Structures are given as structure tokens and as C-alpha cells.
GROMACS .gro file of C-alpha atoms in nm:
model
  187
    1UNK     CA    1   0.000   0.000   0.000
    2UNK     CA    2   0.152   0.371  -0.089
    3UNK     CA    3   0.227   0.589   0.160
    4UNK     CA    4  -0.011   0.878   0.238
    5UNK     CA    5   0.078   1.196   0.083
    6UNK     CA    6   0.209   1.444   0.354
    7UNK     CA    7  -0.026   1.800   0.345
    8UNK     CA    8  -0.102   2.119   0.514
    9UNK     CA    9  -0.455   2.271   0.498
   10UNK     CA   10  -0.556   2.597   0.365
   11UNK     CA   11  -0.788   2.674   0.668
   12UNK     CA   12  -0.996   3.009   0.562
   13UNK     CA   13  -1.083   3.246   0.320
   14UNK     CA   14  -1.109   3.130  -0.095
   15UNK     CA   15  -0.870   2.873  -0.098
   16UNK     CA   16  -0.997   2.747   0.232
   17UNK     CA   17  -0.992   2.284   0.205
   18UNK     CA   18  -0.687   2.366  -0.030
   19UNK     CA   19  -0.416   2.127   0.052
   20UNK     CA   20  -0.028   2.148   0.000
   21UNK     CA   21   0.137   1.817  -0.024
   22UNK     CA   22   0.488   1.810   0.069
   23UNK     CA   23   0.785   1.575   0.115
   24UNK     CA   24   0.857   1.580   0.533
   25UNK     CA   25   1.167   1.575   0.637
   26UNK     CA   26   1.398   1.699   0.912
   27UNK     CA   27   1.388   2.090   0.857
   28UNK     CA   28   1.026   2.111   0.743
   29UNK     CA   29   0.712   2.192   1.045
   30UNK     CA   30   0.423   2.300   0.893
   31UNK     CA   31   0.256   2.516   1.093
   32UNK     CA   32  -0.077   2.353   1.244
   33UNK     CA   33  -0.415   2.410   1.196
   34UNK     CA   34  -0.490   2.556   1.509
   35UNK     CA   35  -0.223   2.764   1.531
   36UNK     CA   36  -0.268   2.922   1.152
   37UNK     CA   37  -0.606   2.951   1.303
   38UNK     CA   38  -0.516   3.121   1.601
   39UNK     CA   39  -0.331   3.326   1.442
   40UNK     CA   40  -0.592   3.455   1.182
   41UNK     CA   41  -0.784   3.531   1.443
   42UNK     CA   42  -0.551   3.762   1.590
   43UNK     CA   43  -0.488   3.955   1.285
   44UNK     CA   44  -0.859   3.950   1.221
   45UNK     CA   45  -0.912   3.852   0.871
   46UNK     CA   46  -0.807   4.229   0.790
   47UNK     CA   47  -0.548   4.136   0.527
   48UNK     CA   48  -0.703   4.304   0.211
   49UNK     CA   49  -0.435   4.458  -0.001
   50UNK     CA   50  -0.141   4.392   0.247
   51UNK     CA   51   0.185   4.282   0.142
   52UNK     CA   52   0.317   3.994   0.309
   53UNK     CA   53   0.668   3.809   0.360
   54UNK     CA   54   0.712   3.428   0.447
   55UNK     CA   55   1.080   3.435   0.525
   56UNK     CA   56   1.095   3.027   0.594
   57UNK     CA   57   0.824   2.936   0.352
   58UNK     CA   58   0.869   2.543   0.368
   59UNK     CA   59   0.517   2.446   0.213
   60UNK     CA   60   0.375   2.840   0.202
   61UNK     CA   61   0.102   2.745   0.413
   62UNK     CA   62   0.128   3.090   0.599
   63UNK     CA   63   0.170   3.290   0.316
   64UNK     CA   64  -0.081   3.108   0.118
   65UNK     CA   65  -0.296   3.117   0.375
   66UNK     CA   66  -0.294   3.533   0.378
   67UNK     CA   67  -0.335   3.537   0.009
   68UNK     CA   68  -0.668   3.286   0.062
   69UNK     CA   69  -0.751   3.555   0.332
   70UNK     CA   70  -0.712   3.839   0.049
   71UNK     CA   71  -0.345   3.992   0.095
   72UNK     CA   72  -0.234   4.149  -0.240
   73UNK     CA   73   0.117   4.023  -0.259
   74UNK     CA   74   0.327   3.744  -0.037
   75UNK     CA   75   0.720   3.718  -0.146
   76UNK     CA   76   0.795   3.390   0.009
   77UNK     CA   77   1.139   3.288   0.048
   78UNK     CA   78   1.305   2.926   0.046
   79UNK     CA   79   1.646   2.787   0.027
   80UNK     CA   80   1.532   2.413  -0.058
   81UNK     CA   81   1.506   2.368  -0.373
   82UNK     CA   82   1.231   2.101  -0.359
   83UNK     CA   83   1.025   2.263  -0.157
   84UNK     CA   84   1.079   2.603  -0.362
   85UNK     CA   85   0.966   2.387  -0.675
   86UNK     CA   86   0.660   2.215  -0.512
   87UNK     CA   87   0.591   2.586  -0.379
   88UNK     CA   88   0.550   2.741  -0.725
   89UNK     CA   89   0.343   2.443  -0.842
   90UNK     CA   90   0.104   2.502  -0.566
   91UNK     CA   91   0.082   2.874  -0.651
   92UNK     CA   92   0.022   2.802  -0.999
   93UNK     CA   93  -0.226   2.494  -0.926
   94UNK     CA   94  -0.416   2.722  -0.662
   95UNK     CA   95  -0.433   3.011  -0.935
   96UNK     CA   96  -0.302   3.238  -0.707
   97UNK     CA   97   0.056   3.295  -0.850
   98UNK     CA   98   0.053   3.638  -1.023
   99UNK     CA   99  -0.003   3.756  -0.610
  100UNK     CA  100   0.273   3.542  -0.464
  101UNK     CA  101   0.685   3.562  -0.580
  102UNK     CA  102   0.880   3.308  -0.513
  103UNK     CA  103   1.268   3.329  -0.438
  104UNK     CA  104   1.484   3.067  -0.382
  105UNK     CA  105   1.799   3.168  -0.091
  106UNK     CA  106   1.896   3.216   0.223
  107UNK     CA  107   1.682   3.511   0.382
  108UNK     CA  108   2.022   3.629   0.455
  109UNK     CA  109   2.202   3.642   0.173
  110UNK     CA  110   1.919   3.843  -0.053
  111UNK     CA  111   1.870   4.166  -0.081
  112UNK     CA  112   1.581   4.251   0.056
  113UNK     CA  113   1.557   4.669  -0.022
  114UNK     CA  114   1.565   4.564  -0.381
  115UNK     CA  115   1.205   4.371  -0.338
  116UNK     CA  116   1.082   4.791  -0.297
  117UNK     CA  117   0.811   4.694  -0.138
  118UNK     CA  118   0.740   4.750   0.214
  119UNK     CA  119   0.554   4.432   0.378
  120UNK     CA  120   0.274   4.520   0.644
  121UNK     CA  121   0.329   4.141   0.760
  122UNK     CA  122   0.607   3.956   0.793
  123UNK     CA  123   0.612   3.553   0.916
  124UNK     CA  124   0.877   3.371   1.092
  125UNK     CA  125   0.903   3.018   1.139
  126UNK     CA  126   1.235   2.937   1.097
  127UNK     CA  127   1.345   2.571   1.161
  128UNK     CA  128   1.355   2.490   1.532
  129UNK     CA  129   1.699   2.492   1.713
  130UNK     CA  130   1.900   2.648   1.423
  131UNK     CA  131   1.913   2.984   1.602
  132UNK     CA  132   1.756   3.209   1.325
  133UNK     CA  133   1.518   3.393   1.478
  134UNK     CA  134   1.703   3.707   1.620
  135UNK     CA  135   1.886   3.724   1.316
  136UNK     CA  136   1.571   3.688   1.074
  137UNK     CA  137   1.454   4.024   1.339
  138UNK     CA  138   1.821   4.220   1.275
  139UNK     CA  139   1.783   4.129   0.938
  140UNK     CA  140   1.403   4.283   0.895
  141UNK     CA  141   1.552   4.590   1.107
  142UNK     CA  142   1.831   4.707   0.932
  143UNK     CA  143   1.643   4.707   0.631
  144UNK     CA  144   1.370   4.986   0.509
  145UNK     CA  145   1.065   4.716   0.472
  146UNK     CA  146   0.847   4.784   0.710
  147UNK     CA  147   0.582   5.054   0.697
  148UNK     CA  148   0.451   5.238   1.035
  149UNK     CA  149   0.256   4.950   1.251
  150UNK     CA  150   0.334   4.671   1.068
  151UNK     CA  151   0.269   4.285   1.212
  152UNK     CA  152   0.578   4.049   1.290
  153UNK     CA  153   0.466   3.633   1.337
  154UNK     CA  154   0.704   3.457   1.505
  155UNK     CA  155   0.670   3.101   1.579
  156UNK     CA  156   0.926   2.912   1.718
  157UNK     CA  157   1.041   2.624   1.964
  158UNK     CA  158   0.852   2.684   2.352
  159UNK     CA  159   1.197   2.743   2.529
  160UNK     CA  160   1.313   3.026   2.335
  161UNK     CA  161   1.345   3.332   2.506
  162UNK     CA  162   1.196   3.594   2.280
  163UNK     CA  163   1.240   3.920   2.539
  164UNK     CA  164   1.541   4.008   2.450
  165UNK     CA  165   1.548   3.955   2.104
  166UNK     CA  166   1.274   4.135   2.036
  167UNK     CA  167   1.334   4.460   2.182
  168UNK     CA  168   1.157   4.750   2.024
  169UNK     CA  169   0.870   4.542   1.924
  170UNK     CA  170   0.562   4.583   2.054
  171UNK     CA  171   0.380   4.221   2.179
  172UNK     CA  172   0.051   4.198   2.063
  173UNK     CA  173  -0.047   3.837   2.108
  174UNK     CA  174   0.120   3.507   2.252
  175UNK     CA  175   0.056   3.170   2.325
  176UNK     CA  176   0.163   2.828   2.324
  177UNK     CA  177   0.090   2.455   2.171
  178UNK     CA  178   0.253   2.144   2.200
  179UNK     CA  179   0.622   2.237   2.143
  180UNK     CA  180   0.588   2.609   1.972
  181UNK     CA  181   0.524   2.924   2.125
  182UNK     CA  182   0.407   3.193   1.837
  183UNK     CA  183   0.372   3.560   1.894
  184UNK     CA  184   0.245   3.844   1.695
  185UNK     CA  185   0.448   4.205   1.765
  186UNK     CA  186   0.399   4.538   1.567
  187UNK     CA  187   0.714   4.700   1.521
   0.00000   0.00000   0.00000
């Protein structure tokens, strides 16, 4: 008998049922339905014409998610190069990919001014344990992406300690499931 087909939901809005199959395997979490749900809750559906940025995209659930939920534009970003691929099929399967832009790199190593856009929401769920998420934070600061009152996700492993790291941020929402805490600042 074949093996089930790994997938993450699409949980609201146009695409909602939508799934994303993906290969698992030791860097990729999708993020879980309750949690997307969670946090959709907390930024209250109110993504019409926002520009968002998946910085870990893995499957895109998060960013495909906000485009289901009616943002204009996600840039997600991914360094695997099967999970990039399966990515862009899914954006072109789910008819959604003249609003999404794919890039394939480190998060680090692109240039993220030359994107000119500013993002009013920016996701990330880096892979657990591989220390990325105060860098992914310097990296969003010391670049000119963010417009006044603009939404930072981060979801990461529970015993992280996100005080410090996210200094100047304001915290909006937190919580905790399983083995992830997520938070939502505004910077």
C-alpha cells in the first residue's frame, strides 16, 4: 500500500480545504491548523491589499494562507530547492501565483531593499533549534521594509526566550501549543 501523501490545509478564506502536499523531512514543520487559526484570528481577517513576507516558507502554508484571506502580494522565500519547486506548483495549481513571488535563498544572503516593497506582515518560522530567529529580526531591522505599525509572526520552539530579542517590538499576542510558542508584535 503507498504511503499517504504528507499535506497542510488551507484553513480560511477562498482557498480554504486547499491542501499542500509536501515531502517531510527533518527541517520542514508546517505550521498547524490551530495555530494558523489562532493566528488569523488575531490579525482579524483584515489582510485586504497587504503585502506579506514568508521568510521560511517550507510548504507556504502561511503565506498562502494570507493570500486565501485576500493579501495582495506574499514574497515567500526558500532555500530548498524542492520545496521552492513544489511551492510554485502550488501557486500556480491554486491560481493564485501572479499575487505570490517566489525566491529561492537564504533570507540572509538576498537583498531585501531591492524587493521595494514594504511588507505590512512579515512571518517567521524558521526551523527549530537552528538559532535564526534574532537574526531573521536584525535582518528585517536594518532594512527599510516595514511601513509604520506593521505585524511580525514569530513562531518558534517553547523554550526560546523571545524578550530580549525582540526589543523595540511591541507584543501583541502570545501563546503556546505542543512544542511552539508563536507571537504576533507590531514594530
Amino acid at each position: 500500500m503507498p504511503k499517504k501523501q504528507a499535506t497542510s490545509r488551507i484553513i480560511g478564506g477562498s482557498l480554504k480545504g486547499s491542501k499542500l502536499p509536501y515531502r517531510p523531512n527533518k527541517f520542514i514543520r508546517p505550521t498547524e491548523s490551530k495555530t494558523k487559526e489562532t493566528l488569523f484570528n488575531w490579525l482579524l481577517n483584515d489582510l485586504e491589499g497587504k503585502n506579506c513576507l514568508d521568510m521560511f516558507a517550507g510548504t507556504g502554508s502561511l503565506g498562502i494562507e494570507a493570500l486565501s484571506r485576500g493579501a495582495k502580494k506574499v514574497v515567500f522565500i526558500e532555500k530548498q530547492k524542492d520545496l521552492y519547486e513544489s511551492l510554485l506548483v502550488n501557486l500556480k495549481r491554486l491560481k493564485v501565483h501572479d499575487y505570490g513571488e517566489v525566491l529561492r535563498g537564504n533570507a540572509f544572503s538576498l537583498d531585501l531593499e531591492k524587493l521595494s516593497l514594504k511588507f505590512d506582515l512579515i512571518f517567521i518560522d524558521p526551523p527549530f533549534r537552528e538559532n535564526l530567529v534574532l537574526p531573521s529580526i536584525e535582518l528585517i531591522n536594518s532594512n527599510d521594509i516595514l511601513p509604520p505599525n506593521a505585524l511580525i509572526y514569530i513562531e518558534c520552539e517553547k523554550e526560546l526566550k523571545l524578550d530580549d530579542m525582540t526589543k523595540g517590538l511591541k507584543l501583541l499576542k502570545q501563546s503556546t501549543g505542543g512544542q511552539t510558542q508563536y507571537s504576533l508584535y507590531e514594530s
